[in-house]
mmCIF file of C-alpha atoms in Angstrom:
data_model
loop_
_atom_site.group_PDB
_atom_site.id
_atom_site.type_symbol
_atom_site.label_atom_id
_atom_site.label_comp_id
_atom_site.label_asym_id
_atom_site.label_seq_id
_atom_site.Cartn_x
_atom_site.Cartn_y
_atom_site.Cartn_z
ATOM 1 C CA MET A 1 14.927 -13.966 -18.717
ATOM 2 C CA THR A 2 17.040 -15.788 -17.079
ATOM 3 C CA ASP A 3 18.148 -15.915 -13.165
ATOM 4 C CA PRO A 4 21.420 -13.655 -12.630
ATOM 5 C CA ASN A 5 22.132 -15.400 -9.184
ATOM 6 C CA PRO A 6 20.449 -18.334 -8.852
ATOM 7 C CA ALA A 7 21.212 -19.224 -4.793
ATOM 8 C CA ARG A 8 19.088 -16.256 -4.178
ATOM 9 C CA THR A 9 15.986 -17.507 -5.810
ATOM 10 C CA ILE A 10 13.497 -20.299 -5.132
ATOM 11 C CA THR A 11 10.833 -21.991 -7.378
ATOM 12 C CA VAL A 12 7.101 -21.478 -7.522
ATOM 13 C CA ARG A 13 6.367 -24.829 -5.888
ATOM 14 C CA ASP A 14 8.770 -23.490 -2.964
ATOM 15 C CA ALA A 15 7.575 -20.047 -2.910
ATOM 16 C CA ALA A 16 3.810 -21.351 -2.686
ATOM 17 C CA ALA A 17 4.462 -23.582 0.154
ATOM 18 C CA ARG A 18 6.276 -20.593 2.012
ATOM 19 C CA LEU A 19 3.174 -18.561 1.603
ATOM 20 C CA GLY A 20 0.980 -20.621 2.007
ATOM 21 C CA VAL A 21 -1.313 -20.793 -1.376
ATOM 22 C CA THR A 22 -0.896 -22.620 -4.424
ATOM 23 C CA PRO A 23 1.349 -22.631 -7.239
ATOM 24 C CA ARG A 24 -1.316 -22.002 -9.767
ATOM 25 C CA THR A 25 -2.078 -18.622 -6.968
ATOM 26 C CA LEU A 26 0.963 -17.316 -7.633
ATOM 27 C CA LYS A 27 0.794 -17.890 -11.172
ATOM 28 C CA TYR A 28 -2.165 -15.332 -11.295
ATOM 29 C CA TYR A 29 -0.933 -12.575 -9.474
ATOM 30 C CA GLU A 30 1.950 -13.124 -12.374
ATOM 31 C CA GLU A 31 -0.514 -12.814 -14.586
ATOM 32 C CA LEU A 32 -2.417 -9.865 -12.913
ATOM 33 C CA GLY A 33 1.364 -7.734 -12.643
ATOM 34 C CA ILE A 34 1.886 -8.176 -9.522
ATOM 35 C CA VAL A 35 4.805 -9.786 -9.246
ATOM 36 C CA VAL A 36 7.167 -11.178 -12.956
ATOM 37 C CA PRO A 37 9.637 -13.419 -11.534
ATOM 38 C CA VAL A 38 12.682 -14.052 -13.303
ATOM 39 C CA ARG A 39 13.029 -17.126 -15.298
ATOM 40 C CA SER A 40 15.361 -20.560 -15.440
ATOM 41 C CA GLU A 41 17.356 -21.429 -18.844
ATOM 42 C CA GLY A 42 14.577 -24.010 -18.758
ATOM 43 C CA GLY A 43 12.022 -21.416 -18.341
ATOM 44 C CA TYR A 44 10.788 -22.206 -14.961
ATOM 45 C CA ARG A 45 9.552 -19.424 -12.764
ATOM 46 C CA LEU A 46 11.976 -18.263 -9.919
ATOM 47 C CA TYR A 47 10.841 -15.754 -7.432
ATOM 48 C CA GLU A 48 13.189 -13.434 -5.356
ATOM 49 C CA GLN A 49 12.740 -12.430 -2.231
ATOM 50 C CA ALA A 50 11.480 -8.768 -3.559
ATOM 51 C CA ASP A 51 8.666 -11.425 -5.104
ATOM 52 C CA LEU A 52 8.288 -13.524 -2.039
ATOM 53 C CA ASP A 53 7.482 -9.537 0.089
ATOM 54 C CA LYS A 54 5.273 -8.084 -2.718
ATOM 55 C CA LEU A 55 3.620 -11.617 -2.524
ATOM 56 C CA ALA A 56 3.229 -11.953 1.187
ATOM 57 C CA ARG A 57 1.807 -8.027 1.462
ATOM 58 C CA ALA A 58 -0.857 -8.616 -1.684
ATOM 59 C CA LEU A 59 -2.432 -12.044 0.327
ATOM 60 C CA ARG A 60 -2.675 -9.762 3.375
ATOM 61 C CA MET A 61 -4.140 -7.420 1.840
ATOM 62 C CA ARG A 62 -6.493 -9.878 0.135
ATOM 63 C CA SER A 63 -7.474 -11.531 3.741
ATOM 64 C CA LEU A 64 -8.212 -7.448 4.527
ATOM 65 C CA GLY A 65 -10.997 -8.030 1.834
ATOM 66 C CA PHE A 66 -9.183 -5.688 -0.488
ATOM 67 C CA SER A 67 -10.011 -6.656 -3.960
ATOM 68 C CA LEU A 68 -7.378 -7.880 -6.176
ATOM 69 C CA THR A 69 -8.182 -4.825 -8.461
ATOM 70 C CA ALA A 70 -7.115 -2.558 -5.264
ATOM 71 C CA VAL A 71 -3.809 -4.900 -4.199
ATOM 72 C CA THR A 72 -2.991 -4.631 -8.024
ATOM 73 C CA THR A 73 -3.172 -0.609 -8.152
ATOM 74 C CA MET A 74 -0.914 -0.782 -4.877
ATOM 75 C CA LEU A 75 1.662 -2.949 -6.122
ATOM 76 C CA GLN A 76 1.870 -1.773 -9.983
ATOM 77 C CA GLN A 77 2.402 1.260 -9.824
ATOM 78 C CA PRO A 78 4.761 2.864 -12.864
ATOM 79 C CA MET A 79 8.312 3.795 -12.037
ATOM 80 C CA GLU A 80 11.001 6.793 -13.322
ATOM 81 C CA ALA A 81 13.726 5.692 -15.318
ATOM 82 C CA PRO A 82 16.605 5.983 -12.313
ATOM 83 C CA ALA A 83 19.121 8.907 -12.090
ATOM 84 C CA GLU A 84 22.316 8.410 -12.786
ATOM 85 C CA GLY A 85 23.126 4.880 -10.187
ATOM 86 C CA GLY A 86 20.095 5.497 -8.631
ATOM 87 C CA ARG A 87 16.960 3.228 -8.446
ATOM 88 C CA PRO A 88 13.693 3.440 -10.134
ATOM 89 C CA ARG A 89 11.236 5.813 -8.486
ATOM 90 C CA LEU A 90 7.623 6.468 -8.580
ATOM 91 C CA SER A 91 6.389 8.732 -10.916
ATOM 92 C CA ASN A 92 4.591 11.744 -9.546
ATOM 93 C CA ALA A 93 1.424 10.779 -11.272
ATOM 94 C CA SER A 94 2.093 7.114 -9.533
ATOM 95 C CA LEU A 95 2.401 8.940 -6.629
ATOM 96 C CA LYS A 96 -1.076 10.495 -6.821
ATOM 97 C CA THR A 97 -2.576 6.941 -7.872
ATOM 98 C CA LEU A 98 -0.640 5.381 -4.996
ATOM 99 C CA ARG A 99 -2.489 8.256 -2.339
ATOM 100 C CA GLU A 100 -5.932 7.876 -3.856
ATOM 101 C CA THR A 101 -5.093 3.671 -3.753
ATOM 102 C CA LEU A 102 -3.500 4.058 0.258
ATOM 103 C CA THR A 103 -6.740 6.549 1.125
ATOM 104 C CA GLY A 104 -9.201 4.282 -0.186
ATOM 105 C CA GLN A 105 -7.439 1.066 1.697
ATOM 106 C CA LEU A 106 -7.187 3.368 4.849
ATOM 107 C CA GLN A 107 -10.654 3.622 4.481
ATOM 108 C CA THR A 108 -11.696 0.553 4.299
ATOM 109 C CA LEU A 109 -9.164 -0.745 6.903
ATOM 110 C CA ASP A 110 -10.854 1.536 8.937
ATOM 111 C CA ALA A 111 -14.371 0.495 8.631
ATOM 112 C CA ARG A 112 -13.177 -3.053 9.126
ATOM 113 C CA VAL A 113 -11.358 -2.098 12.451
ATOM 114 C CA ALA A 114 -14.829 -0.097 13.642
ATOM 115 C CA GLN A 115 -16.833 -3.637 12.697
ATOM 116 C CA VAL A 116 -14.485 -5.630 14.293
ATOM 117 C CA ARG A 117 -14.681 -3.878 17.352
ATOM 118 C CA ARG A 118 -18.509 -3.608 17.228
ATOM 119 C CA GLU A 119 -18.406 -7.677 16.566
ATOM 120 C CA LEU A 120 -15.957 -7.935 19.436
ATOM 121 C CA LYS A 121 -17.874 -5.869 22.583
ATOM 122 C CA GLU A 122 -21.126 -8.375 21.589
ATOM 123 C CA ALA A 123 -18.784 -11.050 21.923
ATOM 124 C CA ALA A 124 -17.559 -9.506 25.332
ATOM 125 C CA ALA A 125 -21.092 -9.229 26.399
ATOM 126 C CA MET A 126 -22.297 -12.379 24.994
ATOM 127 C CA GLN A 127 -19.140 -13.556 26.926
ATOM 128 C CA ALA A 128 -20.613 -12.439 29.513
ATOM 129 C CA GLN A 129 -24.346 -13.877 30.165
ATOM 130 C CA LEU A 130 -22.821 -17.214 29.383
ATOM 131 C CA ARG A 131 -20.743 -16.880 32.572
ATOM 132 C CA ARG A 132 -23.598 -15.268 34.490
ATOM 133 C CA ASP A 133 -26.070 -18.712 32.752
ATOM 134 C CA LEU A 134 -23.177 -21.007 33.547
ATOM 135 C CA ASP A 135 -22.656 -19.702 37.249
ATOM 136 C CA TYR A 136 -26.590 -20.311 37.955
ATOM 137 C CA VAL A 137 -26.340 -24.088 36.514
ATOM 138 C CA GLU A 138 -23.034 -24.397 38.869
ATOM 139 C CA ARG A 139 -24.981 -23.418 41.533
ATOM 140 C CA ARG A 140 -28.103 -25.357 40.588
ATOM 141 C CA LEU A 141 -25.645 -28.449 40.435
ATOM 142 C CA ALA A 142 -24.624 -28.068 43.760
ATOM 143 C CA GLY A 143 -28.147 -28.240 45.107
ATOM 144 C CA GLU A 144 -29.190 -23.976 45.705
ATOM 145 C CA PRO A 145 -32.468 -23.676 45.275
ATOM 146 C CA VAL A 146 -34.058 -22.007 42.675
ATOM 147 C CA GLU A 147 -35.088 -19.049 44.021
ATOM 148 C CA GLU A 148 -31.565 -18.369 45.791
ATOM 149 C CA ALA A 149 -29.750 -18.891 42.572
ATOM 150 C CA LEU A 150 -31.929 -16.750 40.268
ATOM 151 C CA GLU A 151 -31.683 -14.228 42.689
ATOM 152 C CA SER A 152 -28.256 -14.629 43.136
ATOM 153 C CA ARG A 153 -28.047 -13.980 39.186
ATOM 154 C CA ARG A 154 -30.387 -11.137 39.464
ATOM 155 C CA LYS A 155 -27.978 -9.515 41.002
ATOM 156 C CA GLU A 156 -24.665 -10.451 39.072
ATOM 157 C CA ARG A 157 -27.056 -8.879 35.844
ATOM 158 C CA PRO A 158 -26.004 -5.691 34.346
ATOM 159 C CA ALA A 159 -27.221 -2.821 34.246
ATOM 160 C CA PRO A 160 -29.086 -2.243 31.030
#
């Protein structure tokens, strides 16, 4: 297939640079069927904006911990033939598969968000502890007696 409009396509190297990945990553995603770039007269891969959008989504999903299988399933659904003059649409079977995939991905993200919230809560507690420790050290360096600095620290300690 040759590129119908070369002005709106970019090479694999430029696409990789724009997406922050290697050309090999893009070729691998092509092997998986996530995108199928058009080819130049010389057989070079040329990516359209729709390809870049799909690849960016795939990369975001991967960074959030989705498997390549889940990413591929999500982004590679069969389309029904378009109605006269219309665009291709997902078939009912594809929509059902997509619903299952999206439900699973949403559950994965919900679990990840819950985990991040727990980690943030733990980090905030550690941050508060380190601030109390630093305050104690600053008081001691300023010449405050140990007993007074410890008493101030006890008063600042949150209730368990």
